[in-house]
Coordinates of C-alpha atoms and ligand atoms in Angstrom, one line a residue:
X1 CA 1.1 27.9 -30.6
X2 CA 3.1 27.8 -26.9
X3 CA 1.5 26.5 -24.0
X4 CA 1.9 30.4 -22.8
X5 CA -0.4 31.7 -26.4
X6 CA -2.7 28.9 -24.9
X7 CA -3.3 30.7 -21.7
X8 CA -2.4 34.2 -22.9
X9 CA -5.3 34.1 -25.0
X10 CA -7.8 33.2 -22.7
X11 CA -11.4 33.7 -24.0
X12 CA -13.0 34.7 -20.5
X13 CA -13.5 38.0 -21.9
X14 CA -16.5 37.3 -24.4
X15 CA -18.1 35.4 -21.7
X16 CA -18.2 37.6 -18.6
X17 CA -20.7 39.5 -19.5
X18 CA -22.8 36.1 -18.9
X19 CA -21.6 33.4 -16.8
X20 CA -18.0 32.9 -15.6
X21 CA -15.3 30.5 -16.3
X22 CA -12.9 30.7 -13.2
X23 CA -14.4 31.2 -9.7
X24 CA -12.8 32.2 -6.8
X25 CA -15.5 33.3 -3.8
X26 CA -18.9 31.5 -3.2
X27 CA -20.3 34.8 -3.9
X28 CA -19.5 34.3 -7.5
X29 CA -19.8 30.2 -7.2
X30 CA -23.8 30.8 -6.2
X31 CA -24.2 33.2 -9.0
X32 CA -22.6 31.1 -11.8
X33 CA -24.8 28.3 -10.3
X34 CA -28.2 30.1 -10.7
X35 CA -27.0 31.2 -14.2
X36 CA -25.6 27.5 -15.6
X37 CA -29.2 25.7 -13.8
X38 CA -31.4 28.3 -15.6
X39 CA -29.4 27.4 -18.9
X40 CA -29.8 23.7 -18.6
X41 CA -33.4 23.8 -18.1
X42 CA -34.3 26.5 -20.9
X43 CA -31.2 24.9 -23.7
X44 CA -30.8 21.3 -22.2
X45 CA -28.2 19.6 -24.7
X46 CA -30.3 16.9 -26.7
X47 CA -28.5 17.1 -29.8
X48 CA -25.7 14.7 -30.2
X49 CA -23.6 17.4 -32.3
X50 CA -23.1 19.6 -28.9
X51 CA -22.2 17.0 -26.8
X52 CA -19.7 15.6 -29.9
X53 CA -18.2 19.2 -30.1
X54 CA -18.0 19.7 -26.2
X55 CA -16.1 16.3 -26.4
X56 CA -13.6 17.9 -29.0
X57 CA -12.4 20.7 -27.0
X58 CA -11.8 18.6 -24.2
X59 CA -9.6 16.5 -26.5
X60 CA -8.0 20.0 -28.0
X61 CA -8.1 21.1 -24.6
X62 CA -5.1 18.0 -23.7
X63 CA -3.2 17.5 -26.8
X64 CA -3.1 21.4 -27.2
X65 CA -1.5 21.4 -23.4
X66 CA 0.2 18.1 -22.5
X67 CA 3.4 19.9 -21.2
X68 CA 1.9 22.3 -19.8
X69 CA -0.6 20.1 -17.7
X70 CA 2.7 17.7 -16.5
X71 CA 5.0 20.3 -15.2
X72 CA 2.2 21.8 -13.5
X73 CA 0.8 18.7 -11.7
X74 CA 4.9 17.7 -11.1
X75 CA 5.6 21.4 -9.2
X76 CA 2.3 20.3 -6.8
X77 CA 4.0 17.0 -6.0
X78 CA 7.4 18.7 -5.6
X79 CA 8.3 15.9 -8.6
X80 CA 6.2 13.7 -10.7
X81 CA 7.2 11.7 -13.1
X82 CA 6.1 13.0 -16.9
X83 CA 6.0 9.6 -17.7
X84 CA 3.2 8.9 -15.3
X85 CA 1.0 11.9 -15.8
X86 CA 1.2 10.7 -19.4
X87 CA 0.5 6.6 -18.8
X88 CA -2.0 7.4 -15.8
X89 CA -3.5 10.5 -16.5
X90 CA -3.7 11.9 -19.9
X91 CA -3.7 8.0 -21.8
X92 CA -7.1 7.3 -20.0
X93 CA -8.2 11.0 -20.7
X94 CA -7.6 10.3 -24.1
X95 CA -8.9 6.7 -24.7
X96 CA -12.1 8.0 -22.9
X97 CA -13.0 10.6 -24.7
X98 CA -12.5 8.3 -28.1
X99 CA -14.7 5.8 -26.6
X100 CA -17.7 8.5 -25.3
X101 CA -17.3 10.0 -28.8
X102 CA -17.8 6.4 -30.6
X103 CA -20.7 5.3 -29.1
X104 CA -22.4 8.3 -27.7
X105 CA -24.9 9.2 -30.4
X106 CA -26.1 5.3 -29.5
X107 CA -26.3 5.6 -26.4
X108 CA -28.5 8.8 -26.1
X109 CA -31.3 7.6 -28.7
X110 CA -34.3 6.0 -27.0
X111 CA -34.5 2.5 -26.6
X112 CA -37.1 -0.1 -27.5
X113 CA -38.0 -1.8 -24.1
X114 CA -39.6 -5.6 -23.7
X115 CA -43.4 -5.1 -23.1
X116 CA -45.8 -7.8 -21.5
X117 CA -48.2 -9.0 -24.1
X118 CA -51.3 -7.5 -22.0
X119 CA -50.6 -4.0 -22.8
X120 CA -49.7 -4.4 -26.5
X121 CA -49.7 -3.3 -28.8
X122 CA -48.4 -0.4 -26.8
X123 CA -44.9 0.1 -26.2
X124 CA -42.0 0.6 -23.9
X125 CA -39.0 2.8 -24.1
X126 CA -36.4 4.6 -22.3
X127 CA -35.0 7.7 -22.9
X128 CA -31.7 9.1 -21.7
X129 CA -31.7 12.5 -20.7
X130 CA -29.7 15.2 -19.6
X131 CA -30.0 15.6 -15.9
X132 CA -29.0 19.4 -16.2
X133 CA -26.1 20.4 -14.1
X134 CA -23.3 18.8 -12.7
X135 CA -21.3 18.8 -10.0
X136 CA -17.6 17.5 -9.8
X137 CA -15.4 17.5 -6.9
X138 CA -11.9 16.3 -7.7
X139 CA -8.9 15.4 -5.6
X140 CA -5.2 16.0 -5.7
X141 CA -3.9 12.4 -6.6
X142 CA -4.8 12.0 -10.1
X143 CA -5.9 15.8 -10.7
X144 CA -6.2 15.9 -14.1
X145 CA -7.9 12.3 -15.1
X146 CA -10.4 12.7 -12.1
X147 CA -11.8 15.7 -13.5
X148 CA -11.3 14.8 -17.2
X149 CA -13.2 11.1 -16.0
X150 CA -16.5 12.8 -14.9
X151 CA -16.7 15.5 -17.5
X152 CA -16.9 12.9 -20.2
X153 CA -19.3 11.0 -19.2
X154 CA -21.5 14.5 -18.2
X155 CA -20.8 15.8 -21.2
X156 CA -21.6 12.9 -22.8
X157 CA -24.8 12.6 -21.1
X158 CA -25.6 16.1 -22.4
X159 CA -25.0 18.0 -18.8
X160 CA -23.5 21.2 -17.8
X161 CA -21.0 21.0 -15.4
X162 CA -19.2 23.0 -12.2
X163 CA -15.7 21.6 -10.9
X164 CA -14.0 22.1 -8.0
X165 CA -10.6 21.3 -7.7
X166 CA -8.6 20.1 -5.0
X167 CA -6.8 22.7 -3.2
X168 CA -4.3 20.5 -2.2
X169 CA -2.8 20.5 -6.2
X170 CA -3.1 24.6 -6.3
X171 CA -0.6 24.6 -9.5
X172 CA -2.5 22.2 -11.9
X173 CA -6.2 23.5 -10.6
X174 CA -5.4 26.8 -11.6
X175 CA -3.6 25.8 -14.9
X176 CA -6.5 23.6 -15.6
X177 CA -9.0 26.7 -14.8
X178 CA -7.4 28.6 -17.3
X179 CA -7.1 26.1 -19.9
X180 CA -11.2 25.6 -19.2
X181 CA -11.6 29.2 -19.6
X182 CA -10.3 29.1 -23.0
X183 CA -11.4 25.8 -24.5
X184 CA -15.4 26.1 -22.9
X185 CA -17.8 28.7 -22.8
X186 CA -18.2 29.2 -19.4
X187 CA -22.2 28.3 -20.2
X188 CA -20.8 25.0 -20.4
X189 CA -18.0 24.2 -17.4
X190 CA -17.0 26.3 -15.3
X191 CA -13.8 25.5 -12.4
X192 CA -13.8 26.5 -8.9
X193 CA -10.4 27.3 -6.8
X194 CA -10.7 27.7 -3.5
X195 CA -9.6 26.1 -0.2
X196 CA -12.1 23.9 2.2
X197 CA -14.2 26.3 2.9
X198 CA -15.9 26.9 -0.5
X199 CA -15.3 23.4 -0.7
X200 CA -18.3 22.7 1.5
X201 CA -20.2 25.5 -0.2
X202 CA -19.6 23.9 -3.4
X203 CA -21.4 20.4 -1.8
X204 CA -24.2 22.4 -0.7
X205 CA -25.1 23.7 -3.6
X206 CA -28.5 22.1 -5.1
X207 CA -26.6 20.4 -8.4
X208 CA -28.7 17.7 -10.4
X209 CA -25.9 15.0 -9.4
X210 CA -22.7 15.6 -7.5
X211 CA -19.9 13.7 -8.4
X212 CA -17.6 13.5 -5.5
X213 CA -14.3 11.8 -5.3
X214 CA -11.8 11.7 -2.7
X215 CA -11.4 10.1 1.3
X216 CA -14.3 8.2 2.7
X217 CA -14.2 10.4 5.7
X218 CA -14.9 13.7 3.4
X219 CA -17.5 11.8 1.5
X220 CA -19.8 11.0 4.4
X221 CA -19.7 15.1 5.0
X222 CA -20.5 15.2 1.1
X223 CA -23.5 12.9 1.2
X224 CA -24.6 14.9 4.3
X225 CA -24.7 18.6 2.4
X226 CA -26.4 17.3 -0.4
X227 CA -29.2 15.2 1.5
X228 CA -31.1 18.5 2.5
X229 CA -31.5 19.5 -1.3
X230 CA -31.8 15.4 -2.4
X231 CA -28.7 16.0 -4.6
X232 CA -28.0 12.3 -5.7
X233 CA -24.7 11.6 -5.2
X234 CA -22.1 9.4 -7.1
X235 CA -19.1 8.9 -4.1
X236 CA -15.9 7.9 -5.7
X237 CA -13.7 6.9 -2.6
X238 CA -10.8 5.1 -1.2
X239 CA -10.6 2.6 1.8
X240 CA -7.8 -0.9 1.7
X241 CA -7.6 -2.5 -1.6
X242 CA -6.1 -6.1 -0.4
X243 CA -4.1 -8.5 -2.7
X244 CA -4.5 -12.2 -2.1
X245 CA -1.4 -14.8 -3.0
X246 CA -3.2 -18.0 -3.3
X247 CA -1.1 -21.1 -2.7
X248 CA 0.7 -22.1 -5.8
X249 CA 1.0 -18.5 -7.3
X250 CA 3.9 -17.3 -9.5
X251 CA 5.6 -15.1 -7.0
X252 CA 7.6 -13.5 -9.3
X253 CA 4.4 -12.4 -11.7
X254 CA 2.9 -11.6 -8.8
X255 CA 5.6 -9.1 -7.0
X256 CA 5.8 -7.5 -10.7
X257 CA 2.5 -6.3 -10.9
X258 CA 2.2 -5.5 -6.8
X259 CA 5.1 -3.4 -6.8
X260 CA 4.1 -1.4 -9.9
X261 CA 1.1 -0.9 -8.7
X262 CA 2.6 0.3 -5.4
X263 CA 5.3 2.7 -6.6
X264 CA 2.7 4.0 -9.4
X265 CA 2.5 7.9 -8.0
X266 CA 4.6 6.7 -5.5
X267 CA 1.7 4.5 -4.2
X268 CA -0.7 7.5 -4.0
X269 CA -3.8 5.4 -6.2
X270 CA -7.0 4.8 -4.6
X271 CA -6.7 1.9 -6.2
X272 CA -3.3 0.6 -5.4
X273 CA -2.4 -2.3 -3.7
X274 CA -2.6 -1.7 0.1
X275 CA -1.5 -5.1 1.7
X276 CA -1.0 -8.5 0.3
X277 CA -2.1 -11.6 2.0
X278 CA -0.1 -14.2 1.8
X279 CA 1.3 -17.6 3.4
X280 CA 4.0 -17.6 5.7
X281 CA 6.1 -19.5 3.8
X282 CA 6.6 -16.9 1.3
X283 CA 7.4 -14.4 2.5
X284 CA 11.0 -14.0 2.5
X285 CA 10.8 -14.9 -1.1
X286 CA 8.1 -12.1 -1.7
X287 CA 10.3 -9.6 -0.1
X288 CA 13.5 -10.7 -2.1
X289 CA 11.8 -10.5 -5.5
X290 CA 10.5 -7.1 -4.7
X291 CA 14.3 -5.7 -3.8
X292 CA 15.3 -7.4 -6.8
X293 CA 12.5 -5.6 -8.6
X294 CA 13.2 -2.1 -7.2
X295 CA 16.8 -2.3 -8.1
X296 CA 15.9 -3.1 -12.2
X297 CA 13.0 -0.7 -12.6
X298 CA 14.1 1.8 -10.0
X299 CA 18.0 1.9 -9.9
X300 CA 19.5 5.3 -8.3
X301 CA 15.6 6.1 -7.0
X302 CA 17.0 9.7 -5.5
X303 CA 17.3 10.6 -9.0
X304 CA 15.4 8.7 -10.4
X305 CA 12.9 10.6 -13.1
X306 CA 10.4 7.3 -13.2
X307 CA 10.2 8.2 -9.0
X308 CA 7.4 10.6 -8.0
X309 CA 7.4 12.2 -4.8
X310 CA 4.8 12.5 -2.0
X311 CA 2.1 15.3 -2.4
X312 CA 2.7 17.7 0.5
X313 CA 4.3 17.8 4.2
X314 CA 1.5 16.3 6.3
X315 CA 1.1 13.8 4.1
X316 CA 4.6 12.7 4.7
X317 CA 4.9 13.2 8.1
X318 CA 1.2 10.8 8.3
X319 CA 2.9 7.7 6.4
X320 CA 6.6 8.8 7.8
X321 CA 4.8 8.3 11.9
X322 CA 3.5 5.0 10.6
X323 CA 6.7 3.4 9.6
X324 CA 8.5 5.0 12.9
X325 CA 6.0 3.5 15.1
X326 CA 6.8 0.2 13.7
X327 CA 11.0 0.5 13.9
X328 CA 12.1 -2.9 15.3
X329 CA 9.3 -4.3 14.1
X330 CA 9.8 -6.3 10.9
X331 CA 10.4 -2.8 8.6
X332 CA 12.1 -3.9 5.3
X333 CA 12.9 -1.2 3.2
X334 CA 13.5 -2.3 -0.2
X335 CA 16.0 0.1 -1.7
X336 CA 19.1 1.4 0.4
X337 CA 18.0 4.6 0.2
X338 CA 16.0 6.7 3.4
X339 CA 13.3 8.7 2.8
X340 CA 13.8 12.3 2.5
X341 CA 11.8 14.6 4.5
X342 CA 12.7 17.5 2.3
X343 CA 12.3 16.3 -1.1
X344 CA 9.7 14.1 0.2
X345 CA 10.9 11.2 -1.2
X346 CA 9.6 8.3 0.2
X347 CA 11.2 4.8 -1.3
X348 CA 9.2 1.8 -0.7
X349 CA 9.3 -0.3 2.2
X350 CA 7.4 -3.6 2.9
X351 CA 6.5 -4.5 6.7
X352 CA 5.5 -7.8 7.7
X353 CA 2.4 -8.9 9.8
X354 CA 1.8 -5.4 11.3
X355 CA -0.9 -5.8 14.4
X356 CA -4.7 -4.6 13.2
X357 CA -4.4 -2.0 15.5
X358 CA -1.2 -0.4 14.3
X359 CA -1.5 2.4 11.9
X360 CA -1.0 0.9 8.5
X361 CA -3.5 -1.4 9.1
X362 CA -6.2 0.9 10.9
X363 CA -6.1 3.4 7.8
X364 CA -5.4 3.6 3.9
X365 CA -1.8 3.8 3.4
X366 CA -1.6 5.8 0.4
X367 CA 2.0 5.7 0.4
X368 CA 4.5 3.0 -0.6
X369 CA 4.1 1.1 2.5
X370 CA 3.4 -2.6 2.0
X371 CA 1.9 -4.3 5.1
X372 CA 2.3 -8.4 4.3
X373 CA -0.2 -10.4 6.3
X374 CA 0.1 -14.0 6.6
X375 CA -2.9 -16.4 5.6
X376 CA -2.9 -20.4 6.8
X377 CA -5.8 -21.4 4.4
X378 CA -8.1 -19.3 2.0
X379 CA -11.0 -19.3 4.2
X380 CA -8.7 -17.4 6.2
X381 CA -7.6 -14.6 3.6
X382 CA -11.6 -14.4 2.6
X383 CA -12.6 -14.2 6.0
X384 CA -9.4 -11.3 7.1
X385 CA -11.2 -9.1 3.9
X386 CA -14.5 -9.8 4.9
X387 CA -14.2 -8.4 8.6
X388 CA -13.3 -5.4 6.8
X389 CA -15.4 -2.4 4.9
X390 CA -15.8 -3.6 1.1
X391 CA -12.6 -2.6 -0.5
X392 CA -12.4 -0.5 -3.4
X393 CA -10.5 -2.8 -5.6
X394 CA -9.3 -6.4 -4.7
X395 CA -6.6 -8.0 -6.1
X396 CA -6.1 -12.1 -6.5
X397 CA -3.1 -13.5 -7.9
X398 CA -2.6 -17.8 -9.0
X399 CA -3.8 -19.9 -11.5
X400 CA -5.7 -22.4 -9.5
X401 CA -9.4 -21.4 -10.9
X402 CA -11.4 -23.3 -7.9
X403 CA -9.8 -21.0 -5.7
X404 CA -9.4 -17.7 -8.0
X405 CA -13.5 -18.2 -8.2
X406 CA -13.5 -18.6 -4.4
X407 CA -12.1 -15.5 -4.0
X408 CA -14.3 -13.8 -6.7
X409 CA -17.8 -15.5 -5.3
X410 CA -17.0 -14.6 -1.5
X411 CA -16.0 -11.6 -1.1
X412 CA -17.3 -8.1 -2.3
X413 CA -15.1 -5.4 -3.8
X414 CA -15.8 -1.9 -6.0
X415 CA -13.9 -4.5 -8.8
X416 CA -11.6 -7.2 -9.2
X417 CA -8.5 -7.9 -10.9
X418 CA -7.5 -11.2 -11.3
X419 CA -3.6 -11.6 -11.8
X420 CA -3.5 -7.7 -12.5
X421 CA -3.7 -4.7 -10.7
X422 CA -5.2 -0.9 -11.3
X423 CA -6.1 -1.9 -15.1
X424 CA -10.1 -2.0 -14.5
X425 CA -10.1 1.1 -14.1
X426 CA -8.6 2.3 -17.5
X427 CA -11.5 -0.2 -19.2
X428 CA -14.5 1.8 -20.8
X429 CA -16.3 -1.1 -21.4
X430 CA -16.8 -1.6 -17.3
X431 CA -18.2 0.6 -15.0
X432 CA -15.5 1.7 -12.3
X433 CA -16.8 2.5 -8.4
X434 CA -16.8 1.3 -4.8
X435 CA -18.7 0.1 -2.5
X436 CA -20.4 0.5 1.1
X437 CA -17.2 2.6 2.3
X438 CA -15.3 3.2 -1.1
X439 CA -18.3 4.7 -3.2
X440 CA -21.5 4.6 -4.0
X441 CA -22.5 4.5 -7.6
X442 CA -19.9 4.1 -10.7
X443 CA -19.4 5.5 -13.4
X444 CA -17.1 5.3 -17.2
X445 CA -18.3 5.0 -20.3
X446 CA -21.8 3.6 -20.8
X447 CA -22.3 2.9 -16.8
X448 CA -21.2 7.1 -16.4
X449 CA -23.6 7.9 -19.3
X450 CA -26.5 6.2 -17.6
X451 CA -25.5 7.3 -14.2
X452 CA -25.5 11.0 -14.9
X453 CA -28.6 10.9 -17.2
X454 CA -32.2 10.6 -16.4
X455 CA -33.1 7.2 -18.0
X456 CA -36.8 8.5 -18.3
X457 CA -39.3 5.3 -18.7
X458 CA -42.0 6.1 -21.5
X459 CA -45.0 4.2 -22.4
X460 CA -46.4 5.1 -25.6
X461 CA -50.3 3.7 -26.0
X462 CA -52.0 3.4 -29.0
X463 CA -55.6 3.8 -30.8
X464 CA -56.4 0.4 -29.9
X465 CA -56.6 0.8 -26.3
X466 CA -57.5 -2.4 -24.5
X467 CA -57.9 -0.5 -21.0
X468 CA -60.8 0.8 -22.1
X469 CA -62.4 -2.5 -21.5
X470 CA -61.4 -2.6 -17.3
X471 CA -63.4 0.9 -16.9
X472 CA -65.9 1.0 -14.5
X473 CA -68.5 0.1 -13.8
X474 CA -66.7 -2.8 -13.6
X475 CA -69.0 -5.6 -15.3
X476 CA -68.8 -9.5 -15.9
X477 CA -65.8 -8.7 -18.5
X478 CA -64.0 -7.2 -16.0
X479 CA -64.7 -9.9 -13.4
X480 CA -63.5 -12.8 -15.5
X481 CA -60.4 -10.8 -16.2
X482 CA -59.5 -10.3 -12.9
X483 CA -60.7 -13.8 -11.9
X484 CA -57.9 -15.4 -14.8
X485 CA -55.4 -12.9 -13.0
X486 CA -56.0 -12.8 -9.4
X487 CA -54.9 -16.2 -7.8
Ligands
NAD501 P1 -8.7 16.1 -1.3 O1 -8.2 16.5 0.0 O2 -8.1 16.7 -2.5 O3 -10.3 16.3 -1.3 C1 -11.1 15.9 -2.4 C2 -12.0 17.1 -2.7 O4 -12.8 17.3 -1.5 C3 -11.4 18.4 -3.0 O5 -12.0 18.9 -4.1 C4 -11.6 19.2 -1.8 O6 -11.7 20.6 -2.0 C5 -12.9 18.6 -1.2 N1 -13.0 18.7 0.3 C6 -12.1 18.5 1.2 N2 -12.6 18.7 2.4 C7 -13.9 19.0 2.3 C8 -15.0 19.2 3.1 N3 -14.9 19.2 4.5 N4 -16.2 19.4 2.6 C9 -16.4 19.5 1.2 N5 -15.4 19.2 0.4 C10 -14.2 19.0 0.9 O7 -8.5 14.6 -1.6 P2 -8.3 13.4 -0.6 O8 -9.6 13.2 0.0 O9 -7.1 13.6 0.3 O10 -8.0 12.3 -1.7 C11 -7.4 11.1 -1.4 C12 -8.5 10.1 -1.2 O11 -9.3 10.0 -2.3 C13 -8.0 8.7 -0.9 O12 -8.8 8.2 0.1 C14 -8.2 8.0 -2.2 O13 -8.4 6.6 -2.0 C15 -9.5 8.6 -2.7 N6 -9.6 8.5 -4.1 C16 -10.6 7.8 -4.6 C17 -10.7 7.6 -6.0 C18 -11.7 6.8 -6.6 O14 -11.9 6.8 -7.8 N7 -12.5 6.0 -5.8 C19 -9.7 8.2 -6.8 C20 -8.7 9.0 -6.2 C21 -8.7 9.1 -4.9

């Protein structure tokens, strides 16, 4: 079967009788809401087989359409590399699901909770349920594994779900739309296009848990439309992920990972490295390796096929005004090639010790722009991320432990690599988020599960009921029972 057959044969048609797949005016979007909330309260998805099989077609739903999902998200960037949409978009899509499939049926069953010894023989549990429906708002960096991300775990959690997709990647959320259409009955998911506007419909809307991910600045507008309806909210956002070089480091190791995770979708990753702090000292040597490390994993970047491009025109033009405002003032670029305002290629450049109030250091770079900031002594570097909102990821590079747990004990980030970058994020065994200004909540595998389930409490009594004793009128039993308690 062609990618075309894929689309060509599009299922909508059984299904429009009922509830929609692709929806394009809030008209519609309020309709299809009313219709999936009634479903997931009168068929709520407690068997393990539904979710399993609503797992599968998402897995058919990728390894049906891997080409087709790659050219797509490349026309929206203008180019991105295959290669990536396969390492950083479909390989985590994939992993995902296999680890939501493997311990799923586990993770729904009720569990067996501790119980103090005054109420037993009674007993505790907890059981996950489905919250009902979902909502999923998904940005234009990582299109396709930020709405891939969430749907597992809702699925998994036995939820019905409503996307929207980010109208800044038109190409893929349509192709994705379509691709939904035909792999979910539109009882189950159902994809919103749209621009802004239905947008902030969409956040209105009174979903059992809204999953929104995208700029901290959006997400405060986000947790405002859902506060009047108590929507909880899981907020998935982006902020300054810092790298610290602690004294002693191995520069090279370090520039390898820094730069790959700067150049990764040409720097546009929530949780790429945004500025490294490092001594002095170093600098020059930093700056050196990191030329020397373009040239062997980016040689002839114009044409280049590894090399994706920036995502639209304003987005250049943001991160082209901050490195023209700082011309003359330590700009290193470190290929020989300019960017391109055409093709929108943007090769990376490092700048050193940038003021706080210069651009690149006021906002989230999202670019390949690497800001170095110097550091005298650790308390320094801690104190320099401290004084700013909790990053989203942060980033800590030696091998002296004293100070590596230093780092980890005194500051407070959404996660931590330690001589790594990006890779917590690809680990279902840890829950992936922000907080204070980068998220609230987190989600991924068991952690996602929880979070978009209702992890009811349950008390189960039995015959032999010893609060029947404590009824009133409270007598001398009572009494001496309360005296042993009561201090
Ligand atoms: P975006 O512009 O695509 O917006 C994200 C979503 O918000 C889209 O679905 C869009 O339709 C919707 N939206 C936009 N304006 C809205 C409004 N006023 N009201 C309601 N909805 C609105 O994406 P973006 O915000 O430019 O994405 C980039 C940001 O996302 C960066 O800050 C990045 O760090 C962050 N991000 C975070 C993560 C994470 O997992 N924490 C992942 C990727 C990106």
């Amino acid at each position: 079967m062609t990618d075309n057959d894929v689309i060509t044969q599009d299922n909508t048609q059984m299904h429009t009788g009922r509830t929609m797949s692709i929806i394009n005016t809030v008209e519609e979007m309020q309709a299809q809401f009313t219709r999936m909330q009634a479903l997931s309260r009168s068929q709520p998805m407690n068997d393990w087989y539904e979710r399993e099989t609503q797992l599968d077609n998402l897995e058919l739903l990728l390894s049906d359409n891997q080409e087709q999902i790659s050219k797509s998200i490349s026309e929206d960037f203008g180019y991105r590399s295959q290669s990536e949409t396969q390492f950083a978009e479909l390989f985590p899509s994939f992993t995902g699901i296999s680890h939501a499939k493997k311990h799923g049926k586990k993770w729904m069953k009720p569990q067996r909770m501790p119980i103090s010894a005054l109420y037993r023989p009674a007993h505790n549990e907890i059981q996950p349920q489905p919250l009902g429906l979902v909502g999923i708002m998904v940005p234009w960096n990582y299109p396709l594994f930020l709405a891939i991300g969430p749907m597992i775990d809702a699925i998994a959690a036995g939820n019905r779900i409503m996307i929207k997709m980010s109208e800044a990647a038109p190409k893929f959320a349509e192709t994705f739309a379509k691709l939904v259409a035909h792999y979910f009955s539109p009882d189950m998911v159902s994809v919103v296009l749209g621009e802004v506007e239905i947008a902030e419909e969409f956040s209105k809307l009174p979903f059992d848990h809204l999953l929104y991910t995208g700029s901290t600045a959006v997400g405060k507008k986000i947790m405002a439309a859902a506060a009047p309806n108590l929507t909880p909210v899981t907020l998935e956002l982006g902020g300054k992920s810092p790298v610290i070089v602690l004294e002693g480091a191995n520069l090279e190791a370090a520039v390898n990972r820094v730069m790959m995770g700067k150049t990764l979708n040409a720097g546009q990753t929530c949780i790429a490295p945004d500025y490294v702090l490092i001594q002095r000292k170093h600098h020059d040597e930093f700056i050196r390796l990191a030329r020397e490390w373009m040239d062997k994993h980016y040689p002839d970047i114009e044409n280049n096929p590894d090399y994706s491009r920036i995502i639209n025109g304003s987005q250049f033009k943001r991160v082209q005004g901050y490195i023209d405002s700082l011309q003359g003032q330590g700009v290193y670029p470190l290929t020989d090639i300019s960017s391109n305002t055409e093709t929108r290629l943007m090769p990376p450049v490092v700048v050193v010790e940038p003021t706080s109030g210069s651009d690149v250091m006021k906002n989230e770079i999202f670019a390949p722009v690497l800001p170095l900031m110097h550091y005298e002594t650790l308390n320094d570097a801690i104190s320099f991320v401290n004084a700013r909102p909790r990053p989203l990821a942060l980033y800590v590079f030696g091998d002296n432990n004293s100070d590596i747990d230093r780092v980890r004990s005194n500051t407070v980030s959404g996660g931590l690599c330690i001589n790594e970058v990006i890779l917590h994020v690809v680990q279902h065994d840890l829950p992936f988020g922000g907080v204070g200004h980068s998220g609230t909540g987190a989600y991924h595998g068991k952690a996602g599960f929880e979070r978009l389930s209702h992890m009811k409490p349950v008390f189960v009594q039995t015959k032999l009921n010893g609060m029947n004793f404590l009824l009133p009128p409270y007598g001398g039993f009572f009494k001496k029972a309360m005296g042993m308690f009561l201090k």
